[in-house]
Amino acid sequence: SSDLDLCNQQAVTEFFACQNIDEVYLCAAKVGGIHANNTYPAEFITDNLIIQSNVIQAAYTAGVRKLLFLGSSCIYPQLAKQPMREDCLLTGALEPTNEPYAIAKIAGIKMCENYNRQYGTSHGIDYRSIMPTNLYGPGDNYHPENSHVIPGLIYKFHKAKINNLESVTIWGTGTPKREFLYVDDLAQAAIHVMNVDKKGYDGQMSSEISHINVGSEQELTIK
């Protein structure tokens, strides 16, 4: 973000125009955990809509035919049947805390879907979407309030250790379950999905389902 402000439409358009880009992996987003989502809802929906709209449109204008958009598992209904399948998208109400972020990510999926629909044949557009589960790994955000679960826990226990604290307070009951995925495993999955031939990829899709879940299939309680 220090090199290119993706919220600046003109800057993004000019960047794509002067680069010879073959493929785009759209991982950029304004992200955070429960506290951040609840504190900055306007920023979460606005910034993410702007970022993905600028990048997808600029990629199309510059003639980039292949793009991979990364969403989030919070796009699914709060009471979605478990395990969450791709076809449960838009079948129920979203979790209120994550709703602004989720709506932006759903819009990104639908942008890719409809760019394919309108420009797939005429311009050879092949824009795909994957939905990662909760990620963790080096370079994560360790903010005490705005981070995700794993870096947040690491921060709490690290702080407790160096300060010789006797206890650590964790939010909630500890009973909610989460599925976690190491960031390098997601990177491998992203490259794999992009390299699947178009006929094979399209054979797994439908007009209503244009994304693929990526996860570990292992659930852990926060506790």
mmCIF file of C-alpha atoms in Angstrom:
data_model
loop_
_atom_site.group_PDB
_atom_site.id
_atom_site.type_symbol
_atom_site.label_atom_id
_atom_site.label_comp_id
_atom_site.label_asym_id
_atom_site.label_seq_id
_atom_site.Cartn_x
_atom_site.Cartn_y
_atom_site.Cartn_z
ATOM 1 C CA SER A 1 0.000 0.000 0.000
ATOM 2 C CA SER A 2 2.981 2.312 0.467
ATOM 3 C CA ASP A 3 3.833 1.828 -3.234
ATOM 4 C CA LEU A 4 0.319 2.032 -4.673
ATOM 5 C CA ASP A 5 -2.874 3.325 -3.049
ATOM 6 C CA LEU A 6 -5.507 0.925 -4.355
ATOM 7 C CA CYS A 7 -8.246 3.312 -3.213
ATOM 8 C CA ASN A 8 -6.972 5.847 -5.773
ATOM 9 C CA GLN A 9 -8.695 4.929 -9.019
ATOM 10 C CA GLN A 10 -6.463 7.074 -11.233
ATOM 11 C CA ALA A 11 -3.276 5.684 -9.679
ATOM 12 C CA VAL A 12 -4.482 2.099 -10.096
ATOM 13 C CA THR A 13 -5.524 2.689 -13.723
ATOM 14 C CA GLU A 14 -2.162 4.293 -14.549
ATOM 15 C CA PHE A 15 -0.273 1.466 -12.823
ATOM 16 C CA PHE A 16 -2.015 -1.212 -14.882
ATOM 17 C CA ALA A 17 -1.592 0.816 -18.074
ATOM 18 C CA CYS A 18 2.201 0.977 -17.736
ATOM 19 C CA GLN A 19 2.778 -2.610 -16.537
ATOM 20 C CA ASN A 20 2.737 -5.752 -18.656
ATOM 21 C CA ILE A 21 0.593 -7.828 -16.298
ATOM 22 C CA ASP A 22 -0.461 -11.371 -17.211
ATOM 23 C CA GLU A 23 -2.342 -12.397 -14.066
ATOM 24 C CA VAL A 24 -3.673 -10.689 -10.948
ATOM 25 C CA TYR A 25 -3.984 -12.222 -7.488
ATOM 26 C CA LEU A 26 -6.268 -9.804 -5.647
ATOM 27 C CA CYS A 27 -5.438 -10.360 -1.961
ATOM 28 C CA ALA A 28 -5.465 -6.691 -0.927
ATOM 29 C CA ALA A 29 -8.176 -5.689 1.534
ATOM 30 C CA LYS A 30 -8.878 -3.807 4.722
ATOM 31 C CA VAL A 31 -9.077 -6.636 7.240
ATOM 32 C CA GLY A 32 -9.274 -7.259 10.964
ATOM 33 C CA GLY A 33 -10.876 -9.337 13.670
ATOM 34 C CA ILE A 34 -14.200 -8.972 15.464
ATOM 35 C CA HIS A 35 -13.243 -5.784 17.294
ATOM 36 C CA ALA A 36 -11.972 -4.046 14.148
ATOM 37 C CA ASN A 37 -15.055 -5.044 12.136
ATOM 38 C CA ASN A 38 -17.330 -3.747 14.852
ATOM 39 C CA THR A 39 -15.389 -0.491 15.325
ATOM 40 C CA TYR A 40 -14.809 0.529 11.699
ATOM 41 C CA PRO A 41 -17.818 -0.825 9.737
ATOM 42 C CA ALA A 42 -18.012 2.119 7.321
ATOM 43 C CA GLU A 43 -14.320 1.782 6.425
ATOM 44 C CA PHE A 44 -14.605 -1.985 6.029
ATOM 45 C CA ILE A 45 -17.391 -1.818 3.460
ATOM 46 C CA THR A 46 -16.226 1.326 1.640
ATOM 47 C CA ASP A 47 -12.486 0.652 1.389
ATOM 48 C CA ASN A 48 -12.975 -2.944 0.262
ATOM 49 C CA LEU A 49 -15.567 -2.028 -2.372
ATOM 50 C CA ILE A 50 -13.241 0.680 -3.715
ATOM 51 C CA ILE A 51 -10.120 -1.513 -3.722
ATOM 52 C CA GLN A 52 -11.669 -4.444 -5.561
ATOM 53 C CA SER A 53 -13.636 -2.263 -7.992
ATOM 54 C CA ASN A 54 -10.539 -0.270 -8.922
ATOM 55 C CA VAL A 55 -8.348 -3.346 -9.406
ATOM 56 C CA ILE A 56 -10.860 -5.496 -11.306
ATOM 57 C CA GLN A 57 -11.892 -2.673 -13.631
ATOM 58 C CA ALA A 58 -8.283 -1.580 -14.234
ATOM 59 C CA ALA A 59 -7.266 -5.173 -14.958
ATOM 60 C CA TYR A 60 -10.052 -5.541 -17.489
ATOM 61 C CA THR A 61 -9.265 -2.192 -19.138
ATOM 62 C CA ALA A 62 -5.569 -3.139 -19.391
ATOM 63 C CA GLY A 63 -6.435 -6.427 -21.073
ATOM 64 C CA VAL A 64 -5.575 -8.740 -18.175
ATOM 65 C CA ARG A 65 -7.444 -11.953 -18.896
ATOM 66 C CA LYS A 66 -6.794 -13.911 -15.686
ATOM 67 C CA LEU A 67 -7.553 -12.696 -12.171
ATOM 68 C CA LEU A 68 -8.071 -14.446 -8.843
ATOM 69 C CA PHE A 69 -10.149 -12.692 -6.184
ATOM 70 C CA LEU A 70 -9.795 -13.698 -2.535
ATOM 71 C CA GLY A 71 -12.925 -13.477 -0.433
ATOM 72 C CA SER A 72 -13.595 -14.593 3.131
ATOM 73 C CA SER A 73 -15.569 -17.325 4.852
ATOM 74 C CA CYS A 74 -17.698 -14.633 6.532
ATOM 75 C CA ILE A 75 -19.597 -14.266 3.230
ATOM 76 C CA TYR A 76 -21.777 -17.178 4.324
ATOM 77 C CA PRO A 77 -24.950 -16.880 6.428
ATOM 78 C CA GLN A 78 -24.524 -16.760 10.191
ATOM 79 C CA LEU A 79 -26.589 -19.929 10.563
ATOM 80 C CA ALA A 80 -25.245 -21.719 7.492
ATOM 81 C CA LYS A 81 -25.414 -25.486 7.551
ATOM 82 C CA GLN A 82 -22.104 -27.066 8.530
ATOM 83 C CA PRO A 83 -19.792 -27.730 6.834
ATOM 84 C CA MET A 84 -20.340 -24.569 4.776
ATOM 85 C CA ARG A 85 -20.765 -25.303 1.084
ATOM 86 C CA GLU A 86 -20.400 -22.842 -1.759
ATOM 87 C CA ASP A 87 -24.094 -23.114 -2.627
ATOM 88 C CA CYS A 88 -25.203 -21.625 0.704
ATOM 89 C CA LEU A 89 -24.053 -18.154 -0.386
ATOM 90 C CA LEU A 90 -26.894 -15.599 -0.172
ATOM 91 C CA THR A 91 -29.289 -18.076 1.455
ATOM 92 C CA GLY A 92 -29.590 -16.300 4.809
ATOM 93 C CA ALA A 93 -28.677 -13.364 7.042
ATOM 94 C CA LEU A 94 -25.009 -12.594 7.625
ATOM 95 C CA GLU A 95 -23.289 -12.415 10.996
ATOM 96 C CA PRO A 96 -23.985 -8.779 12.046
ATOM 97 C CA THR A 97 -20.452 -7.945 13.196
ATOM 98 C CA ASN A 98 -18.879 -8.947 9.867
ATOM 99 C CA GLU A 99 -21.738 -7.859 7.613
ATOM 100 C CA PRO A 100 -20.081 -4.752 6.039
ATOM 101 C CA TYR A 101 -16.915 -6.695 5.169
ATOM 102 C CA ALA A 102 -18.901 -9.711 3.991
ATOM 103 C CA ILE A 103 -21.104 -7.635 1.685
ATOM 104 C CA ALA A 104 -18.018 -6.103 0.073
ATOM 105 C CA LYS A 105 -16.505 -9.545 -0.486
ATOM 106 C CA ILE A 106 -19.749 -10.901 -1.926
ATOM 107 C CA ALA A 107 -19.756 -7.956 -4.326
ATOM 108 C CA GLY A 108 -16.228 -8.902 -5.406
ATOM 109 C CA ILE A 109 -17.302 -12.445 -6.207
ATOM 110 C CA LYS A 110 -20.245 -11.142 -8.195
ATOM 111 C CA MET A 111 -18.023 -8.663 -10.041
ATOM 112 C CA CYS A 112 -15.781 -11.492 -11.238
ATOM 113 C CA GLU A 113 -18.809 -13.606 -12.067
ATOM 114 C CA ASN A 114 -20.436 -10.903 -14.157
ATOM 115 C CA TYR A 115 -17.265 -9.721 -15.888
ATOM 116 C CA ASN A 116 -16.960 -13.321 -17.056
ATOM 117 C CA ARG A 117 -20.604 -13.296 -18.077
ATOM 118 C CA GLN A 118 -20.318 -10.123 -20.142
ATOM 119 C CA TYR A 119 -16.722 -10.254 -21.396
ATOM 120 C CA GLY A 120 -15.785 -13.928 -21.194
ATOM 121 C CA THR A 121 -16.468 -14.729 -24.833
ATOM 122 C CA SER A 122 -15.708 -11.343 -26.381
ATOM 123 C CA HIS A 123 -12.525 -10.551 -24.441
ATOM 124 C CA GLY A 124 -11.367 -13.937 -23.120
ATOM 125 C CA ILE A 125 -11.914 -12.867 -19.508
ATOM 126 C CA ASP A 126 -11.373 -15.606 -16.903
ATOM 127 C CA TYR A 127 -11.791 -14.093 -13.425
ATOM 128 C CA ARG A 128 -11.997 -16.601 -10.573
ATOM 129 C CA SER A 129 -12.724 -16.438 -6.823
ATOM 130 C CA ILE A 130 -11.645 -18.474 -3.827
ATOM 131 C CA MET A 131 -12.887 -18.241 -0.242
ATOM 132 C CA PRO A 132 -10.092 -18.830 2.288
ATOM 133 C CA THR A 133 -10.819 -19.778 5.846
ATOM 134 C CA ASN A 134 -9.074 -18.047 8.793
ATOM 135 C CA LEU A 135 -5.431 -17.511 7.844
ATOM 136 C CA TYR A 136 -2.308 -17.219 9.982
ATOM 137 C CA GLY A 137 1.431 -16.975 9.414
ATOM 138 C CA PRO A 138 4.499 -14.717 9.330
ATOM 139 C CA GLY A 139 3.847 -11.020 8.761
ATOM 140 C CA ASP A 140 0.399 -11.137 10.359
ATOM 141 C CA ASN A 141 -1.173 -8.236 12.238
ATOM 142 C CA TYR A 142 -0.483 -8.574 15.969
ATOM 143 C CA HIS A 143 -2.463 -5.549 17.125
ATOM 144 C CA PRO A 144 -3.916 -6.243 20.609
ATOM 145 C CA GLU A 145 -7.478 -5.384 19.499
ATOM 146 C CA ASN A 146 -7.661 -5.329 15.687
ATOM 147 C CA SER A 147 -5.930 -8.632 14.856
ATOM 148 C CA HIS A 148 -7.424 -12.011 13.976
ATOM 149 C CA VAL A 149 -7.688 -14.915 16.434
ATOM 150 C CA ILE A 150 -4.281 -16.608 16.189
ATOM 151 C CA PRO A 151 -2.050 -13.511 16.112
ATOM 152 C CA GLY A 152 -4.262 -12.009 18.821
ATOM 153 C CA LEU A 153 -3.679 -15.038 21.055
ATOM 154 C CA ILE A 154 0.051 -15.033 20.307
ATOM 155 C CA TYR A 155 0.205 -11.370 21.320
ATOM 156 C CA LYS A 156 -1.671 -11.981 24.570
ATOM 157 C CA PHE A 157 0.474 -14.934 25.648
ATOM 158 C CA HIS A 158 3.725 -13.284 24.574
ATOM 159 C CA LYS A 159 2.849 -10.143 26.550
ATOM 160 C CA ALA A 160 1.893 -12.267 29.573
ATOM 161 C CA LYS A 161 5.190 -14.141 29.437
ATOM 162 C CA ILE A 162 7.491 -11.135 29.159
ATOM 163 C CA ASN A 163 5.557 -9.319 31.904
ATOM 164 C CA ASN A 164 5.315 -12.380 34.190
ATOM 165 C CA LEU A 165 1.515 -12.172 34.311
ATOM 166 C CA GLU A 166 -0.347 -14.950 36.079
ATOM 167 C CA SER A 167 -3.320 -15.061 33.711
ATOM 168 C CA VAL A 168 -4.494 -14.223 30.193
ATOM 169 C CA THR A 169 -8.021 -13.039 29.411
ATOM 170 C CA ILE A 170 -9.562 -14.359 26.189
ATOM 171 C CA TRP A 171 -12.740 -12.858 24.718
ATOM 172 C CA GLY A 172 -15.924 -14.914 24.685
ATOM 173 C CA THR A 173 -16.688 -18.371 26.026
ATOM 174 C CA GLY A 174 -13.991 -20.224 24.092
ATOM 175 C CA THR A 175 -16.568 -22.583 22.570
ATOM 176 C CA PRO A 176 -16.926 -21.121 19.017
ATOM 177 C CA LYS A 177 -15.137 -23.230 16.426
ATOM 178 C CA ARG A 178 -12.823 -21.919 13.727
ATOM 179 C CA GLU A 179 -11.006 -23.499 10.827
ATOM 180 C CA PHE A 180 -7.438 -22.264 10.321
ATOM 181 C CA LEU A 181 -5.110 -22.398 7.316
ATOM 182 C CA TYR A 182 -1.426 -21.548 7.069
ATOM 183 C CA VAL A 183 -0.811 -18.703 4.634
ATOM 184 C CA ASP A 184 1.672 -20.639 2.455
ATOM 185 C CA ASP A 185 -0.896 -23.412 1.984
ATOM 186 C CA LEU A 186 -3.385 -20.830 0.737
ATOM 187 C CA ALA A 187 -0.764 -19.499 -1.681
ATOM 188 C CA GLN A 188 -0.283 -22.994 -3.104
ATOM 189 C CA ALA A 189 -4.045 -23.438 -3.423
ATOM 190 C CA ALA A 190 -4.403 -20.068 -5.165
ATOM 191 C CA ILE A 191 -1.770 -20.943 -7.756
ATOM 192 C CA HIS A 192 -3.341 -24.370 -8.256
ATOM 193 C CA VAL A 193 -6.800 -22.884 -8.872
ATOM 194 C CA MET A 194 -5.384 -20.381 -11.360
ATOM 195 C CA ASN A 195 -3.590 -23.157 -13.252
ATOM 196 C CA VAL A 196 -6.631 -25.400 -13.632
ATOM 197 C CA ASP A 197 -7.601 -25.306 -17.309
ATOM 198 C CA LYS A 198 -10.678 -23.227 -18.059
ATOM 199 C CA LYS A 199 -12.796 -26.130 -19.220
ATOM 200 C CA GLY A 200 -12.071 -28.062 -16.038
ATOM 201 C CA TYR A 201 -12.723 -25.033 -13.841
ATOM 202 C CA ASP A 202 -15.958 -24.068 -15.584
ATOM 203 C CA GLY A 203 -17.137 -27.653 -15.264
ATOM 204 C CA GLN A 204 -17.216 -27.232 -11.486
ATOM 205 C CA MET A 205 -19.047 -23.896 -11.601
ATOM 206 C CA SER A 206 -22.613 -22.771 -12.303
ATOM 207 C CA SER A 207 -24.329 -19.454 -12.941
ATOM 208 C CA GLU A 208 -24.989 -19.124 -9.204
ATOM 209 C CA ILE A 209 -21.759 -20.636 -7.834
ATOM 210 C CA SER A 210 -18.541 -19.129 -9.169
ATOM 211 C CA HIS A 211 -16.200 -19.519 -6.184
ATOM 212 C CA ILE A 212 -14.305 -22.302 -4.422
ATOM 213 C CA ASN A 213 -13.808 -22.768 -0.681
ATOM 214 C CA VAL A 214 -10.210 -23.250 0.475
ATOM 215 C CA GLY A 215 -9.631 -24.638 3.969
ATOM 216 C CA SER A 216 -8.034 -27.295 6.134
ATOM 217 C CA GLU A 217 -11.257 -29.192 6.997
ATOM 218 C CA GLN A 218 -10.145 -29.197 10.644
ATOM 219 C CA GLU A 219 -12.144 -27.203 13.201
ATOM 220 C CA LEU A 220 -10.796 -26.086 16.571
ATOM 221 C CA THR A 221 -12.542 -24.330 19.415
ATOM 222 C CA ILE A 222 -10.988 -21.016 20.452
ATOM 223 C CA LYS A 223 -10.312 -22.602 23.848
#
